[in-house]
């Protein structure tokens, strides 16, 4: 690994993780790394109880129905969770309302349902500041609208959507409300009951401070989801078909118990540090980043004039430089890691008119970034912008190409 790498790619995955998370994962796997719920010996029961306790802990964390913690489902990541819910909720002829802010983990399964199962989809535009208007959700509702799926926090422009208002519209019309919390779980508190959210989809490896390879769904009591896979559950093995009861209805095979342990330790870390406090610190750093970038001639920022209802994710470009090149220069010359391109959310870039110019440069500030790192980022961008300006002012000299063509060697007869 490069020494002293400045990591601003926390929207892709939060890194590093708290030491306590690494330690607990290691300890758990060494001392209780057996298959839970498949056998009756003490150790298997102990491992299983971590899983069961985490279901309740996360249900409380998301403000779900505490009397049905079995509806907290574990999957590989939020992409997997969103596939389970989109395929499990929609039937031919159903209409889904979603937005241009979505990640491909919503766009692609929805588009497959449209292409392959005769579903219909409406993609709502965000306004100039990067927000979805709840009134637009209301206007898009049709007779056959089954579900609204919204990305709570944009992984590209960082805006946080008004869940409570959108949830109220859904409730009024009896439509299910699914929220992708990949960017917000562990950063912005969510209360499903108060916000009328029916399903939360989450991923473990971002601000929940867990590992890669775990995510899941928190599903409220009133929601019925078809199971779309089948396999071993560890219980009632004689049944020829997959079990209907939760959590088995949506869980298949051996769970990622090291991931479960990581999420447990992540919850401990969040309890200790406070979700609001972590977010407030990240936003202080992001504000300084935006303030610094704003003063640089040639830098363009997107949807961050006001950092209210915003994550610490900042999208920018430098005039005249391809975003991919900016990323390489930040890495090679300044040891700074960012994410460039379309960020798996092409409709955001399409709406901003950035697809043909290869998207943007995303800085995503995390819990472990420092003020000095933010200053280094501002300095790095300022250097690249200065280089870009000088390049325009003083175009590179054209090296003359030799016009004489070398004569082929004559072979001696
Ligand atoms: C908003 C959003 N949804 C979904 C995902 C996919 O997450 P995962 O790769 O953990 O499934 C991401 C990842 O960046 C994201 O930002």
Short mmCIF file of C-alpha atoms and ligand atoms in Angstrom, two decimals:
data_model
loop_
_atom_site.label_atom_id
_atom_site.label_comp_id
_atom_site.label_asym_id
_atom_site.label_seq_id
_atom_site.Cartn_x
_atom_site.Cartn_y
_atom_site.Cartn_z
CA UNK A 1 0.00 0.00 0.00
CA UNK A 2 1.13 3.55 -0.72
CA UNK A 3 2.30 5.34 2.39
CA UNK A 4 0.14 8.21 3.64
CA UNK A 5 -2.58 7.75 1.05
CA UNK A 6 -5.27 10.40 1.48
CA UNK A 7 -8.49 8.49 1.03
CA UNK A 8 -11.50 10.45 -0.23
CA UNK A 9 -13.46 7.52 -1.65
CA UNK A 10 -15.63 6.80 1.37
CA UNK A 11 -18.81 6.82 -0.73
CA UNK A 12 -17.47 3.70 -2.47
CA UNK A 13 -16.55 2.05 0.80
CA UNK A 14 -15.70 3.55 4.16
CA UNK A 15 -12.04 2.83 4.83
CA UNK A 16 -10.34 2.21 7.10
CA UNK A 17 -12.81 0.72 9.53
CA UNK A 18 -12.61 1.32 13.27
CA UNK A 19 -9.95 -0.86 14.92
CA UNK A 20 -12.61 -2.32 17.20
CA UNK A 21 -14.42 -3.72 14.12
CA UNK A 22 -11.33 -5.51 12.82
CA UNK A 23 -10.64 -6.87 16.29
CA UNK A 24 -14.17 -8.14 16.87
CA UNK A 25 -14.35 -9.82 13.45
CA UNK A 26 -11.09 -11.61 14.12
CA UNK A 27 -12.10 -12.65 17.61
CA UNK A 28 -15.54 -13.82 16.54
CA UNK A 29 -14.30 -15.89 13.63
CA UNK A 30 -11.65 -17.57 15.74
CA UNK A 31 -13.88 -18.34 18.70
CA UNK A 32 -17.42 -18.74 17.26
CA UNK A 33 -16.94 -19.22 13.52
CA UNK A 34 -19.34 -22.15 13.25
CA UNK A 35 -22.53 -22.44 11.22
CA UNK A 36 -25.40 -20.80 13.15
CA UNK A 37 -28.88 -22.27 13.35
CA UNK A 38 -27.84 -25.59 11.81
CA UNK A 39 -26.90 -27.57 14.91
CA UNK A 40 -27.82 -27.84 18.56
CA UNK A 41 -24.44 -27.62 20.27
CA UNK A 42 -23.67 -24.63 22.48
CA UNK A 43 -21.26 -22.89 20.15
CA UNK A 44 -23.70 -23.01 17.21
CA UNK A 45 -26.39 -21.59 19.46
CA UNK A 46 -24.07 -18.80 20.62
CA UNK A 47 -23.17 -17.91 17.02
CA UNK A 48 -26.88 -17.98 16.15
CA UNK A 49 -27.72 -15.62 18.97
CA UNK A 50 -25.41 -12.93 17.57
CA UNK A 51 -27.37 -13.17 14.33
CA UNK A 52 -30.73 -13.00 16.11
CA UNK A 53 -29.64 -10.15 18.37
CA UNK A 54 -28.34 -8.16 15.40
CA UNK A 55 -31.70 -8.51 13.64
CA UNK A 56 -33.38 -6.77 16.56
CA UNK A 57 -30.60 -4.22 17.00
CA UNK A 58 -30.74 -3.13 13.36
CA UNK A 59 -34.55 -3.13 13.33
CA UNK A 60 -34.41 -0.64 16.21
CA UNK A 61 -31.65 1.31 14.47
CA UNK A 62 -33.89 1.81 11.42
CA UNK A 63 -37.03 2.47 13.45
CA UNK A 64 -38.75 -0.65 12.09
CA UNK A 65 -41.23 -3.03 13.75
CA UNK A 66 -39.45 -4.31 16.84
CA UNK A 67 -41.98 -7.09 17.34
CA UNK A 68 -40.98 -8.69 14.00
CA UNK A 69 -37.17 -8.67 14.01
CA UNK A 70 -37.21 -11.76 11.78
CA UNK A 71 -38.07 -9.35 8.97
CA UNK A 72 -34.56 -7.99 9.16
CA UNK A 73 -32.95 -9.99 6.35
CA UNK A 74 -29.25 -10.37 5.61
CA UNK A 75 -27.95 -10.45 2.06
CA UNK A 76 -24.56 -9.94 0.36
CA UNK A 77 -24.83 -6.17 -0.03
CA UNK A 78 -27.46 -3.58 -0.90
CA UNK A 79 -27.44 -4.53 -4.59
CA UNK A 80 -28.44 -8.05 -3.62
CA UNK A 81 -31.02 -6.70 -1.15
CA UNK A 82 -32.54 -4.40 -3.78
CA UNK A 83 -32.75 -7.26 -6.27
CA UNK A 84 -34.55 -9.39 -3.68
CA UNK A 85 -37.09 -6.68 -2.99
CA UNK A 86 -37.61 -5.41 -6.56
CA UNK A 87 -38.02 -8.90 -8.00
CA UNK A 88 -40.02 -10.00 -4.97
CA UNK A 89 -42.50 -7.10 -5.01
CA UNK A 90 -43.18 -6.36 -8.65
CA UNK A 91 -45.53 -8.42 -10.81
CA UNK A 92 -46.30 -8.04 -14.53
CA UNK A 93 -48.26 -4.85 -15.15
CA UNK A 94 -47.05 -3.05 -12.01
CA UNK A 95 -45.76 0.51 -12.19
CA UNK A 96 -42.76 1.70 -10.20
CA UNK A 97 -41.78 5.31 -9.52
CA UNK A 98 -38.11 5.94 -9.04
CA UNK A 99 -35.63 8.74 -9.78
CA UNK A 100 -32.68 9.90 -11.81
CA UNK A 101 -30.64 9.79 -8.60
CA UNK A 102 -30.61 6.01 -8.43
CA UNK A 103 -27.61 3.73 -8.48
CA UNK A 104 -27.52 0.96 -11.08
CA UNK A 105 -28.49 -1.40 -8.27
CA UNK A 106 -32.00 0.05 -8.61
CA UNK A 107 -31.95 1.13 -12.26
CA UNK A 108 -30.92 -2.23 -13.69
CA UNK A 109 -33.29 -4.54 -11.77
CA UNK A 110 -36.14 -2.10 -12.46
CA UNK A 111 -35.26 -1.97 -16.15
CA UNK A 112 -35.13 -5.77 -16.29
CA UNK A 113 -38.62 -5.90 -14.80
CA UNK A 114 -39.78 -3.43 -17.46
CA UNK A 115 -38.13 -5.25 -20.35
CA UNK A 116 -38.75 -8.83 -19.27
CA UNK A 117 -41.92 -8.74 -17.13
CA UNK A 118 -44.08 -5.98 -18.61
CA UNK A 119 -43.67 -3.64 -15.67
CA UNK A 120 -43.70 0.14 -16.13
CA UNK A 121 -41.29 2.65 -14.62
CA UNK A 122 -41.18 6.42 -14.23
CA UNK A 123 -37.86 8.11 -13.49
CA UNK A 124 -38.33 11.47 -11.76
CA UNK A 125 -35.91 14.32 -12.35
CA UNK A 126 -34.25 16.09 -9.45
CA UNK A 127 -34.40 19.88 -9.23
CA UNK A 128 -31.45 22.22 -9.79
CA UNK A 129 -30.25 21.74 -6.23
CA UNK A 130 -30.42 17.95 -6.45
CA UNK A 131 -33.69 17.16 -4.68
CA UNK A 132 -36.80 15.19 -5.61
CA UNK A 133 -40.01 17.14 -5.16
CA UNK A 134 -42.60 15.04 -3.25
CA UNK A 135 -45.24 16.67 -5.41
CA UNK A 136 -43.63 15.12 -8.48
CA UNK A 137 -44.00 11.73 -6.80
CA UNK A 138 -47.68 12.45 -6.27
CA UNK A 139 -48.16 13.53 -9.90
CA UNK A 140 -46.46 10.38 -11.22
CA UNK A 141 -48.81 7.99 -9.41
CA UNK A 142 -50.94 5.82 -11.69
CA UNK A 143 -53.71 3.33 -11.09
CA UNK A 144 -51.16 0.49 -11.22
CA UNK A 145 -48.36 2.11 -9.17
CA UNK A 146 -47.09 -0.49 -6.71
CA UNK A 147 -43.96 1.00 -5.26
CA UNK A 148 -41.81 4.12 -4.98
CA UNK A 149 -38.06 3.48 -4.73
CA UNK A 150 -35.83 6.34 -3.67
CA UNK A 151 -32.12 6.70 -3.04
CA UNK A 152 -31.97 8.43 0.35
CA UNK A 153 -28.57 10.03 -0.22
CA UNK A 154 -27.02 10.49 -3.64
CA UNK A 155 -23.66 8.79 -4.07
CA UNK A 156 -22.84 11.33 -6.80
CA UNK A 157 -24.00 14.76 -5.63
CA UNK A 158 -24.61 13.98 -1.96
CA UNK A 159 -28.12 15.39 -1.64
CA UNK A 160 -30.42 13.81 0.97
CA UNK A 161 -34.04 13.33 -0.04
CA UNK A 162 -37.09 14.33 2.05
CA UNK A 163 -38.17 10.83 3.10
CA UNK A 164 -40.88 11.94 5.48
CA UNK A 165 -42.72 13.99 2.85
CA UNK A 166 -42.38 11.31 0.18
CA UNK A 167 -43.43 8.66 2.72
CA UNK A 168 -46.57 10.69 3.46
CA UNK A 169 -47.50 10.75 -0.25
CA UNK A 170 -47.00 6.98 -0.48
CA UNK A 171 -49.09 6.35 2.60
CA UNK A 172 -51.89 8.59 1.36
CA UNK A 173 -52.08 6.55 -1.87
CA UNK A 174 -51.46 3.10 -0.38
CA UNK A 175 -48.19 2.66 -2.27
CA UNK A 176 -45.15 0.85 -0.89
CA UNK A 177 -42.08 2.95 -0.16
CA UNK A 178 -38.62 1.38 -0.52
CA UNK A 179 -35.50 3.35 0.41
CA UNK A 180 -31.91 2.64 -0.64
CA UNK A 181 -29.88 3.76 2.37
CA UNK A 182 -26.46 2.73 0.99
CA UNK A 183 -25.06 6.22 1.52
CA UNK A 184 -27.01 7.25 4.61
CA UNK A 185 -27.29 4.30 7.02
CA UNK A 186 -24.96 5.21 9.88
CA UNK A 187 -24.87 8.88 8.85
CA UNK A 188 -28.45 10.18 8.73
CA UNK A 189 -30.90 8.67 11.23
CA UNK A 190 -33.83 6.90 9.64
CA UNK A 191 -37.09 6.08 11.40
CA UNK A 192 -39.19 3.83 9.21
CA UNK A 193 -42.38 4.12 11.23
CA UNK A 194 -42.22 7.91 11.55
CA UNK A 195 -41.25 8.36 7.89
CA UNK A 196 -43.72 5.79 6.49
CA UNK A 197 -40.92 3.78 4.93
CA UNK A 198 -41.96 0.19 4.23
CA UNK A 199 -38.59 -1.27 3.30
CA UNK A 200 -35.05 -0.13 4.02
CA UNK A 201 -32.23 -1.64 1.97
CA UNK A 202 -28.76 -1.28 3.51
CA UNK A 203 -25.17 -2.21 2.86
CA UNK A 204 -22.65 -3.10 5.56
CA UNK A 205 -19.37 -1.75 4.26
CA UNK A 206 -20.07 1.98 4.23
CA UNK A 207 -21.04 4.13 7.23
CA UNK A 208 -22.46 1.17 9.15
CA UNK A 209 -18.74 0.43 9.58
CA UNK A 210 -19.08 -3.25 8.75
CA UNK A 211 -17.29 -5.39 6.22
CA UNK A 212 -17.86 -6.00 2.54
CA UNK A 213 -20.14 -8.92 1.71
CA UNK A 214 -23.04 -8.10 3.98
CA UNK A 215 -26.15 -5.99 3.57
CA UNK A 216 -29.84 -6.52 3.95
CA UNK A 217 -33.43 -5.43 4.19
CA UNK A 218 -35.60 -4.21 7.02
CA UNK A 219 -39.17 -5.02 5.96
CA UNK A 220 -42.23 -3.76 7.80
CA UNK A 221 -45.03 -6.09 8.85
CA UNK A 222 -47.52 -5.11 6.18
CA UNK A 223 -45.20 -5.90 3.24
CA UNK A 224 -45.34 -9.28 1.53
CA UNK A 225 -42.36 -10.21 -0.62
CA UNK A 226 -42.19 -13.25 -2.91
CA UNK A 227 -39.13 -15.37 -2.41
CA UNK A 228 -37.08 -15.45 -5.60
CA UNK A 229 -34.39 -17.98 -4.69
CA UNK A 230 -34.42 -21.26 -2.81
CA UNK A 231 -32.03 -23.45 -0.88
CA UNK A 232 -30.86 -24.53 2.52
CA UNK A 233 -32.12 -22.83 5.64
CA UNK A 234 -30.83 -25.17 8.34
CA UNK A 235 -34.36 -25.86 9.61
CA UNK A 236 -37.24 -28.11 8.41
CA UNK A 237 -35.00 -29.79 5.88
CA UNK A 238 -37.73 -32.23 4.87
CA UNK A 239 -39.74 -29.45 3.17
CA UNK A 240 -39.40 -29.77 -0.62
CA UNK A 241 -39.80 -26.03 -1.17
CA UNK A 242 -38.20 -22.97 0.35
CA UNK A 243 -39.74 -21.84 3.64
CA UNK A 244 -42.37 -19.11 3.69
CA UNK A 245 -41.51 -17.78 7.14
CA UNK A 246 -39.17 -14.88 7.68
CA UNK A 247 -36.21 -14.62 7.83
CA UNK A 248 -35.80 -17.81 5.78
CA UNK A 249 -38.16 -16.61 3.07
CA UNK A 250 -35.42 -14.25 1.89
CA UNK A 251 -32.26 -15.91 3.21
CA UNK A 252 -30.52 -18.76 1.47
CA UNK A 253 -27.53 -20.81 2.57
CA UNK A 254 -24.87 -20.09 5.16
CA UNK A 255 -24.93 -16.47 6.29
CA UNK A 256 -21.86 -14.25 6.27
CA UNK A 257 -21.22 -14.50 10.00
CA UNK A 258 -17.99 -12.53 9.91
CA UNK A 259 -20.01 -9.78 8.25
CA UNK A 260 -22.64 -10.12 10.97
CA UNK A 261 -19.88 -9.72 13.57
CA UNK A 262 -18.58 -6.64 11.74
CA UNK A 263 -22.01 -5.02 11.78
CA UNK A 264 -22.38 -5.77 15.48
CA UNK A 265 -19.06 -4.06 16.22
CA UNK A 266 -20.02 -1.26 13.83
CA UNK A 267 -23.18 -0.65 15.86
CA UNK A 268 -21.08 -0.50 19.03
CA UNK A 269 -18.81 2.07 17.38
CA UNK A 270 -21.77 4.16 16.22
CA UNK A 271 -23.32 4.03 19.70
CA UNK A 272 -20.07 5.23 21.19
CA UNK A 273 -19.44 7.99 18.66
CA UNK A 274 -23.01 9.04 17.85
CA UNK A 275 -24.41 9.06 14.32
CA UNK A 276 -25.18 12.80 14.46
CA UNK A 277 -21.74 13.69 15.80
CA UNK A 278 -19.95 11.67 13.12
CA UNK A 279 -22.06 13.30 10.41
CA UNK A 280 -21.56 16.81 11.85
CA UNK A 281 -17.78 16.34 11.82
CA UNK A 282 -17.82 15.04 8.25
CA UNK A 283 -19.94 18.02 7.19
CA UNK A 284 -17.53 20.50 8.78
CA UNK A 285 -14.76 19.02 6.67
CA UNK A 286 -16.96 18.92 3.57
CA UNK A 287 -17.89 22.60 4.07
CA UNK A 288 -14.24 23.55 4.19
CA UNK A 289 -13.59 21.46 1.07
CA UNK A 290 -16.40 23.18 -0.84
CA UNK A 291 -15.30 26.61 0.40
CA UNK A 292 -11.74 25.95 -0.76
CA UNK A 293 -12.69 24.44 -4.12
CA UNK A 294 -15.04 27.33 -4.81
CA UNK A 295 -12.16 29.81 -4.84
CA UNK A 296 -10.23 27.92 -7.54
CA UNK A 297 -10.44 29.38 -11.01
CA UNK A 298 -11.75 26.72 -13.43
CA UNK A 299 -13.41 24.48 -10.84
CA UNK A 300 -17.08 23.73 -11.25
CA UNK A 301 -19.07 22.25 -8.37
CA UNK A 302 -22.43 20.51 -8.69
CA UNK A 303 -25.44 20.73 -6.35
CA UNK A 304 -23.58 21.93 -3.29
CA UNK A 305 -24.38 25.66 -3.08
CA UNK A 306 -26.04 24.83 0.19
CA UNK A 307 -24.94 21.91 2.32
CA UNK A 308 -28.22 21.58 4.20
CA UNK A 309 -29.63 18.09 3.72
CA UNK A 310 -26.38 16.99 2.20
CA UNK A 311 -23.79 14.28 2.71
CA UNK A 312 -20.07 14.98 2.76
CA UNK A 313 -19.89 13.97 -0.92
CA UNK A 314 -18.79 16.64 -3.37
CA UNK A 315 -18.85 16.41 -7.18
CA UNK A 316 -16.64 18.72 -9.22
CA UNK A 317 -14.83 19.16 -12.52
CA UNK A 318 -11.89 21.22 -13.71
CA UNK A 319 -12.44 23.12 -16.97
CA UNK A 320 -10.58 21.56 -19.85
CA UNK A 321 -9.46 18.39 -18.06
CA UNK A 322 -11.09 14.99 -18.37
CA UNK A 323 -12.28 13.86 -14.90
CA UNK A 324 -10.38 10.58 -15.30
CA UNK A 325 -7.17 12.55 -15.83
CA UNK A 326 -7.89 14.66 -12.74
CA UNK A 327 -8.21 11.44 -10.76
CA UNK A 328 -4.90 10.13 -12.08
CA UNK A 329 -3.11 13.42 -11.33
CA UNK A 330 -4.55 13.52 -7.81
CA UNK A 331 -3.36 9.97 -7.27
CA UNK A 332 0.06 10.14 -8.89
CA UNK A 333 1.09 13.68 -7.94
CA UNK A 334 -0.76 14.18 -4.65
CA UNK A 335 -1.40 10.69 -3.28
CA UNK A 336 -5.13 11.40 -3.09
CA UNK A 337 -7.74 8.72 -3.90
CA UNK A 338 -11.04 9.88 -5.39
CA UNK A 339 -13.63 8.29 -7.65
CA UNK A 340 -14.13 9.60 -11.17
CA UNK A 341 -16.49 8.78 -14.01
CA UNK A 342 -20.19 8.01 -13.77
CA UNK A 343 -20.23 6.42 -10.28
CA UNK A 344 -22.68 3.65 -11.31
CA UNK A 345 -25.41 6.30 -11.40
CA UNK A 346 -25.53 7.32 -15.07
CA UNK A 347 -28.86 9.17 -14.94
CA UNK A 348 -27.46 11.76 -12.52
CA UNK A 349 -24.70 12.55 -14.99
CA UNK A 350 -27.14 12.42 -17.88
CA UNK A 351 -29.36 15.02 -16.22
CA UNK A 352 -26.35 17.20 -15.39
CA UNK A 353 -25.16 16.89 -19.01
CA UNK A 354 -21.90 15.19 -18.01
CA UNK A 355 -22.06 11.83 -19.75
CA UNK A 356 -20.19 12.88 -22.89
CA UNK A 357 -17.47 14.56 -20.84
CA UNK A 358 -17.03 11.36 -18.76
CA UNK A 359 -18.82 12.43 -15.59
CA UNK A 360 -17.07 14.10 -12.70
CA UNK A 361 -14.58 13.89 -9.86
CA UNK A 362 -16.07 12.85 -6.53
CA UNK A 363 -14.56 13.59 -3.15
CA UNK A 364 -16.31 11.73 -0.36
CA UNK A 365 -15.20 12.68 3.12
CA UNK A 366 -15.37 9.99 5.80
CA UNK A 367 -15.21 9.64 9.55
CA UNK A 368 -11.44 9.33 9.61
CA UNK A 369 -10.44 12.19 7.31
CA UNK A 370 -8.67 15.18 8.82
CA UNK A 371 -8.52 18.92 8.24
CA UNK A 372 -4.97 18.58 6.90
CA UNK A 373 -6.19 16.07 4.31
CA UNK A 374 -8.92 18.45 3.18
CA UNK A 375 -6.33 21.22 2.78
CA UNK A 376 -4.17 18.82 0.76
CA UNK A 377 -7.14 18.07 -1.51
CA UNK A 378 -7.81 21.77 -2.09
CA UNK A 379 -4.13 22.31 -2.83
CA UNK A 380 -4.02 19.34 -5.23
CA UNK A 381 -7.04 20.54 -7.19
CA UNK A 382 -5.66 24.10 -7.28
CA UNK A 383 -2.39 22.81 -8.79
CA UNK A 384 -4.19 20.81 -11.48
CA UNK A 385 -6.46 23.77 -12.30
CA UNK A 386 -3.41 26.06 -12.56
CA UNK A 387 -1.71 23.57 -14.89
CA UNK A 388 -4.89 23.41 -16.99
CA UNK A 389 -5.10 27.20 -17.24
CA UNK A 390 -1.44 27.52 -18.24
CA UNK A 391 -1.89 24.81 -20.83
CA UNK A 392 -4.70 26.82 -22.45
CA UNK A 393 -2.73 30.09 -22.23
CA UNK A 394 0.44 28.51 -23.62
CA UNK A 395 -0.47 25.66 -25.96
CA UNK A 396 2.12 22.91 -26.22
CA UNK A 397 4.65 23.49 -29.01
CA UNK A 398 4.03 21.45 -32.07
CA UNK A 399 7.04 19.29 -32.82
CA UNK A 400 7.60 19.28 -36.60
CA UNK A 401 7.26 15.88 -38.17
CA UNK A 402 10.03 14.86 -40.57
CA UNK A 403 8.77 15.16 -44.11
CA UNK A 404 11.51 13.16 -45.77
CA UNK A 405 10.67 9.52 -45.94
CA UNK A 406 13.65 7.30 -45.23
CA UNK A 407 14.70 5.38 -48.30
CA UNK A 408 14.49 1.62 -47.99
CA UNK A 409 17.86 -0.09 -47.76
CA UNK A 410 18.98 -1.37 -51.06
CA UNK A 411 19.76 -5.01 -50.94
CA UNK A 412 23.10 -5.87 -52.40
CA UNK A 413 22.64 -8.01 -55.44
C1 LIG B 1 -26.82 4.74 -3.47
C2 LIG B 1 -26.16 3.42 -3.67
N1 LIG B 1 -26.90 2.34 -3.88
C3 LIG B 1 -26.35 1.14 -4.05
C4 LIG B 1 -24.98 0.97 -3.99
C5 LIG B 1 -24.41 -0.41 -4.16
O1 LIG B 1 -23.77 -0.82 -2.99
P1 LIG B 1 -23.18 -2.29 -2.85
O2 LIG B 1 -22.06 -2.36 -3.84
O3 LIG B 1 -22.72 -2.37 -1.46
O4 LIG B 1 -24.26 -3.23 -3.19
C6 LIG B 1 -24.16 2.06 -3.77
C7 LIG B 1 -22.70 1.91 -3.75
O5 LIG B 1 -21.96 2.83 -3.91
C8 LIG B 1 -24.76 3.32 -3.60
O6 LIG B 1 -24.04 4.41 -3.38
#
